[in-house]
């Protein structure tokens, strides 16, 4: 009986034998070879095999390939690998993939990455994930994206994040849920931020919020 063997051709289209490659072999694949990988081949990679890819290799994956990665694979990527996701691929990611990101990974998401997300994606994060975003990243978000995030996750911002908000972002955040902002978030406002709040807005605040200043 003839034995069926599986082989891998580094110069051609990849075969289903990809999962048996060593991490060193994976680390040496070029952009053309990576783009030739099928959805099944990518999803079959172990988390340790995914970790073998460099940031530049991951940048060469197509949006469709990024979408095929499993949730455990996404959670296993290093923070720098997460930051290597091409902007054109961000909007193709499934909500479950984004929800699989760890708090450490969330801390490395840049403003450009978040700017590329659609409305359902912006609303899928947990409060823990939102609080893991760096204050600098939030402060750099455009008005439309921040407004969407503020409307969906207004109660998730930490004191440090609130302090870093620009005047325009602060107004968007206040308008999101003016009557329901927790006292600890009110107390996080800096004196400079308080001076940008109009008297009319302050009059609409619950009495306990004003008394907590």
GROMACS .gro file of C-alpha atoms in nm:
model
  213
    1UNK     CA    1   0.000   0.000   0.000
    2UNK     CA    2   0.132   0.340  -0.092
    3UNK     CA    3   0.186   0.568   0.205
    4UNK     CA    4   0.028   0.910   0.178
    5UNK     CA    5   0.262   1.177   0.297
    6UNK     CA    6   0.199   1.545   0.342
    7UNK     CA    7   0.443   1.808   0.231
    8UNK     CA    8   0.481   2.184   0.236
    9UNK     CA    9   0.613   2.382  -0.058
   10UNK     CA   10   0.760   2.712   0.052
   11UNK     CA   11   0.746   2.849  -0.301
   12UNK     CA   12   0.390   2.752  -0.390
   13UNK     CA   13   0.038   2.738  -0.258
   14UNK     CA   14   0.023   2.597   0.092
   15UNK     CA   15  -0.124   2.255   0.158
   16UNK     CA   16  -0.337   2.123   0.440
   17UNK     CA   17  -0.014   2.007   0.603
   18UNK     CA   18   0.042   2.353   0.749
   19UNK     CA   19  -0.035   2.263   1.112
   20UNK     CA   20   0.266   2.028   1.123
   21UNK     CA   21   0.510   2.310   1.049
   22UNK     CA   22   0.744   2.420   1.323
   23UNK     CA   23   0.724   2.769   1.466
   24UNK     CA   24   1.056   2.848   1.298
   25UNK     CA   25   0.914   2.754   0.959
   26UNK     CA   26   0.607   2.967   1.019
   27UNK     CA   27   0.824   3.261   1.118
   28UNK     CA   28   1.000   3.243   0.781
   29UNK     CA   29   0.690   3.258   0.560
   30UNK     CA   30   0.680   3.562   0.334
   31UNK     CA   31   0.377   3.779   0.256
   32UNK     CA   32   0.283   3.590  -0.060
   33UNK     CA   33   0.289   3.256   0.122
   34UNK     CA   34   0.082   3.392   0.410
   35UNK     CA   35  -0.185   3.529   0.178
   36UNK     CA   36  -0.212   3.183   0.018
   37UNK     CA   37  -0.321   3.024   0.345
   38UNK     CA   38  -0.682   2.909   0.355
   39UNK     CA   39  -0.930   2.978   0.633
   40UNK     CA   40  -0.904   2.619   0.751
   41UNK     CA   41  -0.526   2.633   0.765
   42UNK     CA   42  -0.524   2.952   0.969
   43UNK     CA   43  -0.789   2.840   1.216
   44UNK     CA   44  -0.601   2.511   1.264
   45UNK     CA   45  -0.291   2.686   1.395
   46UNK     CA   46  -0.225   2.656   1.766
   47UNK     CA   47  -0.191   2.965   1.982
   48UNK     CA   48   0.184   2.905   2.006
   49UNK     CA   49   0.209   2.887   1.628
   50UNK     CA   50   0.023   3.218   1.598
   51UNK     CA   51   0.268   3.372   1.841
   52UNK     CA   52   0.552   3.279   1.604
   53UNK     CA   53   0.434   3.530   1.345
   54UNK     CA   54   0.603   3.869   1.343
   55UNK     CA   55   0.410   4.194   1.337
   56UNK     CA   56   0.505   4.248   0.972
   57UNK     CA   57   0.379   3.900   0.881
   58UNK     CA   58   0.043   3.963   1.044
   59UNK     CA   59   0.008   4.293   0.859
   60UNK     CA   60   0.021   4.097   0.533
   61UNK     CA   61  -0.291   3.891   0.619
   62UNK     CA   62  -0.603   3.990   0.431
   63UNK     CA   63  -0.920   4.114   0.607
   64UNK     CA   64  -1.088   3.781   0.526
   65UNK     CA   65  -0.800   3.590   0.685
   66UNK     CA   66  -0.817   3.803   1.000
   67UNK     CA   67  -1.188   3.727   1.027
   68UNK     CA   68  -1.120   3.351   1.021
   69UNK     CA   69  -0.897   3.356   1.330
   70UNK     CA   70  -1.057   3.188   1.628
   71UNK     CA   71  -1.132   3.370   1.952
   72UNK     CA   72  -0.855   3.180   2.140
   73UNK     CA   73  -0.608   3.274   1.866
   74UNK     CA   74  -0.702   3.641   1.903
   75UNK     CA   75  -0.666   3.626   2.280
   76UNK     CA   76  -0.320   3.465   2.246
   77UNK     CA   77  -0.172   3.740   2.027
   78UNK     CA   78   0.082   3.966   2.190
   79UNK     CA   79  -0.010   4.333   2.243
   80UNK     CA   80   0.221   4.437   1.961
   81UNK     CA   81   0.067   4.176   1.731
   82UNK     CA   82  -0.277   4.320   1.810
   83UNK     CA   83  -0.156   4.667   1.719
   84UNK     CA   84  -0.041   4.525   1.382
   85UNK     CA   85  -0.397   4.456   1.263
   86UNK     CA   86  -0.437   4.652   0.938
   87UNK     CA   87  -0.703   4.923   0.950
   88UNK     CA   88  -0.882   4.771   0.652
   89UNK     CA   89  -0.916   4.444   0.845
   90UNK     CA   90  -1.048   4.593   1.170
   91UNK     CA   91  -1.401   4.649   1.040
   92UNK     CA   92  -1.415   4.284   0.926
   93UNK     CA   93  -1.346   4.137   1.269
   94UNK     CA   94  -1.629   3.951   1.437
   95UNK     CA   95  -1.766   4.087   1.763
   96UNK     CA   96  -1.667   3.765   1.941
   97UNK     CA   97  -1.307   3.817   1.829
   98UNK     CA   98  -1.305   4.165   1.984
   99UNK     CA   99  -1.470   4.042   2.301
  100UNK     CA  100  -1.194   3.780   2.330
  101UNK     CA  101  -0.925   4.048   2.362
  102UNK     CA  102  -0.763   4.068   2.703
  103UNK     CA  103  -0.737   4.388   2.904
  104UNK     CA  104  -0.365   4.398   2.829
  105UNK     CA  105  -0.432   4.378   2.456
  106UNK     CA  106  -0.696   4.651   2.483
  107UNK     CA  107  -0.435   4.881   2.636
  108UNK     CA  108  -0.233   4.859   2.315
  109UNK     CA  109  -0.519   4.942   2.078
  110UNK     CA  110  -0.443   5.271   1.907
  111UNK     CA  111  -0.690   5.543   1.816
  112UNK     CA  112  -0.659   5.455   1.446
  113UNK     CA  113  -0.767   5.097   1.519
  114UNK     CA  114  -1.073   5.206   1.715
  115UNK     CA  115  -1.158   5.468   1.453
  116UNK     CA  116  -1.182   5.187   1.196
  117UNK     CA  117  -1.449   4.998   1.396
  118UNK     CA  118  -1.817   5.004   1.307
  119UNK     CA  119  -2.103   5.081   1.546
  120UNK     CA  120  -2.181   4.720   1.649
  121UNK     CA  121  -1.811   4.661   1.717
  122UNK     CA  122  -1.786   4.971   1.937
  123UNK     CA  123  -2.082   4.851   2.139
  124UNK     CA  124  -1.962   4.494   2.191
  125UNK     CA  125  -1.683   4.563   2.441
  126UNK     CA  126  -1.726   4.500   2.812
  127UNK     CA  127  -1.675   4.776   3.068
  128UNK     CA  128  -1.354   4.606   3.178
  129UNK     CA  129  -1.222   4.626   2.823
  130UNK     CA  130  -1.323   4.992   2.786
  131UNK     CA  131  -1.146   5.086   3.110
  132UNK     CA  132  -0.831   4.918   2.976
  133UNK     CA  133  -0.805   5.164   2.687
  134UNK     CA  134  -0.535   5.421   2.750
  135UNK     CA  135  -0.663   5.774   2.830
  136UNK     CA  136  -0.440   5.904   2.550
  137UNK     CA  137  -0.611   5.674   2.299
  138UNK     CA  138  -0.958   5.792   2.402
  139UNK     CA  139  -0.851   6.156   2.386
  140UNK     CA  140  -0.736   6.108   2.025
  141UNK     CA  141  -1.065   5.963   1.899
  142UNK     CA  142  -1.262   6.166   1.647
  143UNK     CA  143  -1.591   6.324   1.757
  144UNK     CA  144  -1.821   6.080   1.577
  145UNK     CA  145  -1.648   5.766   1.706
  146UNK     CA  146  -1.622   5.900   2.060
  147UNK     CA  147  -1.988   6.005   2.054
  148UNK     CA  148  -2.089   5.653   1.953
  149UNK     CA  149  -1.869   5.503   2.225
  150UNK     CA  150  -1.998   5.749   2.485
  151UNK     CA  151  -2.359   5.668   2.404
  152UNK     CA  152  -2.305   5.295   2.433
  153UNK     CA  153  -2.049   5.279   2.715
  154UNK     CA  154  -2.084   5.608   2.900
  155UNK     CA  155  -2.079   5.444   3.243
  156UNK     CA  156  -1.761   5.246   3.178
  157UNK     CA  157  -1.504   5.526   3.173
  158UNK     CA  158  -1.251   5.537   3.455
  159UNK     CA  159  -1.151   5.849   3.647
  160UNK     CA  160  -0.823   5.874   3.454
  161UNK     CA  161  -1.002   5.843   3.122
  162UNK     CA  162  -1.254   6.112   3.215
  163UNK     CA  163  -0.980   6.352   3.325
  164UNK     CA  164  -0.811   6.316   2.983
  165UNK     CA  165  -1.123   6.399   2.779
  166UNK     CA  166  -1.114   6.705   2.557
  167UNK     CA  167  -1.384   6.974   2.606
  168UNK     CA  168  -1.581   6.846   2.303
  169UNK     CA  169  -1.554   6.485   2.421
  170UNK     CA  170  -1.665   6.589   2.768
  171UNK     CA  171  -1.981   6.748   2.626
  172UNK     CA  172  -2.057   6.432   2.424
  173UNK     CA  173  -2.009   6.220   2.733
  174UNK     CA  174  -2.230   6.443   2.945
  175UNK     CA  175  -2.506   6.445   2.684
  176UNK     CA  176  -2.500   6.066   2.664
  177UNK     CA  177  -2.655   6.011   3.006
  178UNK     CA  178  -2.659   6.341   3.192
  179UNK     CA  179  -2.902   6.231   3.460
  180UNK     CA  180  -2.736   5.900   3.538
  181UNK     CA  181  -2.364   5.979   3.564
  182UNK     CA  182  -2.231   5.815   3.882
  183UNK     CA  183  -2.097   6.038   4.159
  184UNK     CA  184  -1.746   5.889   4.134
  185UNK     CA  185  -1.732   5.996   3.767
  186UNK     CA  186  -1.855   6.346   3.855
  187UNK     CA  187  -1.581   6.375   4.116
  188UNK     CA  188  -1.320   6.274   3.856
  189UNK     CA  189  -1.380   6.594   3.659
  190UNK     CA  190  -1.091   6.839   3.680
  191UNK     CA  191  -1.146   7.207   3.770
  192UNK     CA  192  -1.065   7.298   3.409
  193UNK     CA  193  -1.327   7.055   3.279
  194UNK     CA  194  -1.587   7.188   3.522
  195UNK     CA  195  -1.543   7.540   3.387
  196UNK     CA  196  -1.643   7.417   3.040
  197UNK     CA  197  -1.980   7.288   3.162
  198UNK     CA  198  -2.258   7.535   3.103
  199UNK     CA  199  -2.480   7.653   3.391
  200UNK     CA  200  -2.780   7.505   3.208
  201UNK     CA  201  -2.615   7.163   3.208
  202UNK     CA  202  -2.530   7.191   3.577
  203UNK     CA  203  -2.891   7.279   3.654
  204UNK     CA  204  -3.000   6.951   3.493
  205UNK     CA  205  -2.774   6.743   3.716
  206UNK     CA  206  -2.929   6.553   4.007
  207UNK     CA  207  -2.882   6.741   4.334
  208UNK     CA  208  -2.661   6.469   4.479
  209UNK     CA  209  -2.419   6.505   4.185
  210UNK     CA  210  -2.383   6.878   4.237
  211UNK     CA  211  -2.339   6.832   4.612
  212UNK     CA  212  -2.066   6.575   4.550
  213UNK     CA  213  -1.838   6.830   4.379
   0.00000   0.00000   0.00000
